[in-house]
Coordinates of C-alpha atoms in Angstrom, one line a residue:
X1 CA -2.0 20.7 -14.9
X2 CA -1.3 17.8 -13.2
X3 CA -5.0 16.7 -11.9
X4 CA -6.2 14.6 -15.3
X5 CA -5.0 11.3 -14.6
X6 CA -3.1 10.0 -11.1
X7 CA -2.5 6.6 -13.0
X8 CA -0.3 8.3 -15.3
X9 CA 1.8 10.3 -12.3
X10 CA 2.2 6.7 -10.8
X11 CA 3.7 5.3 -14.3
X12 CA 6.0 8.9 -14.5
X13 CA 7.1 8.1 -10.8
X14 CA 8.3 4.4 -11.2
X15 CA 9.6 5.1 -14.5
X16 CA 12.2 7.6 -12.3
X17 CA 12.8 4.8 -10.1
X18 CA 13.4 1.7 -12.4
X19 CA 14.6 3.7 -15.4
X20 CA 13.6 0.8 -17.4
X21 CA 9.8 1.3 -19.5
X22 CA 10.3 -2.5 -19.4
X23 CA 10.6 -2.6 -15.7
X24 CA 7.4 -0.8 -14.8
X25 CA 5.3 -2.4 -17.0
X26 CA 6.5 -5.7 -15.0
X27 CA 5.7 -3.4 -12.0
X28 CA 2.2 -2.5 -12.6
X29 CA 1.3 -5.5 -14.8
X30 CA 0.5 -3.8 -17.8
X31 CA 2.2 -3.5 -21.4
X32 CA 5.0 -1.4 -22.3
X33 CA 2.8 0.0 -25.0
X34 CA 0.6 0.8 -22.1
X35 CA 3.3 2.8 -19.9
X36 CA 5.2 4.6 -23.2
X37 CA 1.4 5.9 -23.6
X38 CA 1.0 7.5 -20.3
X39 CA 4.4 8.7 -20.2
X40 CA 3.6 10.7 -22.8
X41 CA 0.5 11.9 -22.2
X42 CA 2.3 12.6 -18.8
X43 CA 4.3 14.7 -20.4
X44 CA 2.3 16.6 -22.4
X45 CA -0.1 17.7 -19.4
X46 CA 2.9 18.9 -17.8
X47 CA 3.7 20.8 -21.1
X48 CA 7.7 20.2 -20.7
X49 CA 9.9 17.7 -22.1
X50 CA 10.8 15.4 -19.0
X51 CA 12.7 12.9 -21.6
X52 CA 15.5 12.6 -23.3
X53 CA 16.8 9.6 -25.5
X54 CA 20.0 8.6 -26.0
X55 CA 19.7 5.9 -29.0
X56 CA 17.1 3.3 -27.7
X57 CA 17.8 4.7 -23.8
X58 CA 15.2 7.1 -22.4
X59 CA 16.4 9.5 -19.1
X60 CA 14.8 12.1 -17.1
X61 CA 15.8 15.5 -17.7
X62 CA 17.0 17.8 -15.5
X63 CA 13.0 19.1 -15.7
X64 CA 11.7 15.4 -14.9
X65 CA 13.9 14.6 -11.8
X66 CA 12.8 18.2 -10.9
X67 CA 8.7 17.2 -11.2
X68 CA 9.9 14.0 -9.6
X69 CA 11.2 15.3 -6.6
X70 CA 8.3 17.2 -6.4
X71 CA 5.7 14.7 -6.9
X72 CA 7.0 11.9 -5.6
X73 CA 6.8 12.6 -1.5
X74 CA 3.3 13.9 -1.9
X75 CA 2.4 10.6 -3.9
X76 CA 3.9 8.5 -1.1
X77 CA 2.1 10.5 1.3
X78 CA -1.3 9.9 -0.5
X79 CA -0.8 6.2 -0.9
X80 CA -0.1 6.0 3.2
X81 CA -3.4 7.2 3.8
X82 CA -5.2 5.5 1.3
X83 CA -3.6 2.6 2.6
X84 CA -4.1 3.7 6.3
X85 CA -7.9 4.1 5.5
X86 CA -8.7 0.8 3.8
X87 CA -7.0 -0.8 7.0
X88 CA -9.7 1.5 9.6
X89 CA -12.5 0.1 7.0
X90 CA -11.4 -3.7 7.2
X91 CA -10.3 -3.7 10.8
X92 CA -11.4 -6.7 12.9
X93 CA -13.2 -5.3 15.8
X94 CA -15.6 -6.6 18.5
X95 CA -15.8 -9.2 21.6
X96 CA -15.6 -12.5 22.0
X97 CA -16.7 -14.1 24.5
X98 CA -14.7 -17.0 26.0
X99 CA -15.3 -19.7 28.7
X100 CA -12.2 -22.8 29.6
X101 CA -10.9 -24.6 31.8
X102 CA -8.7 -22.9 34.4
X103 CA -5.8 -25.4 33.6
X104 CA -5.8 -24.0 30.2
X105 CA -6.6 -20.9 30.7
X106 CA -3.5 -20.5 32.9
X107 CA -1.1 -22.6 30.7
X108 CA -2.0 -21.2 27.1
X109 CA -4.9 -19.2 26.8
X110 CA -3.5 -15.7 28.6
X111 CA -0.5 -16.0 25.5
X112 CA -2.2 -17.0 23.0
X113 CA -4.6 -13.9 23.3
X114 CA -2.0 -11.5 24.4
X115 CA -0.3 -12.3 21.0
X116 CA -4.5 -11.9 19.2
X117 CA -4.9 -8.3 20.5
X118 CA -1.3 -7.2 19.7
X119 CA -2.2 -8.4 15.8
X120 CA -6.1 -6.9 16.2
X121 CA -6.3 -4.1 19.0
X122 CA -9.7 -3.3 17.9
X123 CA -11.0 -7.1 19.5
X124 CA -11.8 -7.2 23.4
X125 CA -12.6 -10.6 25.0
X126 CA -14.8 -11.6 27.8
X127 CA -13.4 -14.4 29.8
X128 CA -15.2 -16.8 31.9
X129 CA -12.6 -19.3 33.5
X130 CA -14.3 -22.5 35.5
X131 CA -13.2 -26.2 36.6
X132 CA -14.4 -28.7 34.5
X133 CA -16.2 -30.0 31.9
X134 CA -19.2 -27.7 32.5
X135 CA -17.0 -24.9 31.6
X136 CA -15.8 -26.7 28.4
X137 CA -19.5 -27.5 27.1
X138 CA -20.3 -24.2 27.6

């Protein structure tokens, strides 16, 4: 129960939320055809009615908001890490190596990459400060 399709669990999940089968299809970009389907089918792996409908307005039972309180922390959860992985496998990391002016170096450079390895921590920089244009050809 409950393993077939995570697709349909996220449907189920916003459907609780928005209360609207036209407002998660607007969510996930798909047709309402699309969500009424896996609501269903939702429903039938759980093998309870989590429905009701009250002339064209469809509500949780008490059973759904029961599955959804259930499910819907440990979804959350999941998503984090996905999310929290996919930022570890596109993190900017490495060295740069750097050579300016001292002048500018003094006046802007020290911010401006203060404010760089707050946004990428994984990035160290190798500095070389000099006077004059040598420094700035190099």
């Amino acid at each position: 129960m409950l393993r077939n399709n995570l697709g349909n669990l996220r449907y189920f999940i916003a459907f609780a939320e928005l209360q609207r089968i036209s407002a998660v299809a607007v969510r996930f970009d798909v047709n309402e055809s699309t969500v009424s389907r896996a609501l269903r089918a939702f429903q039938e792996e759980v093998g309870h009615p989590l429905f009701s409908q009250n002339g064209r307005k469809l509500n949780l039972t008490d059973y759904g908001l029961m599955v959804y309180n259930r499910l819907s922390g440990p979804l959350k959860s999941l998503d984090e890490a996905y999310d929290n992985i996919s930022k570890v496998e596109h993190e900017i990391k490495g060295t740069i190596r750097l050579s300016t002016a001292a002048g500018f170096a003094s006046t802007h450079l020290v911010n401006l990459l203060d404010r760089f390895c707050e946004i990428y921590p994984g990035v160290r920089f190798e500095t070389r400060v000099d006077s004059g244009l040598t420094a700035l050809r190099s």
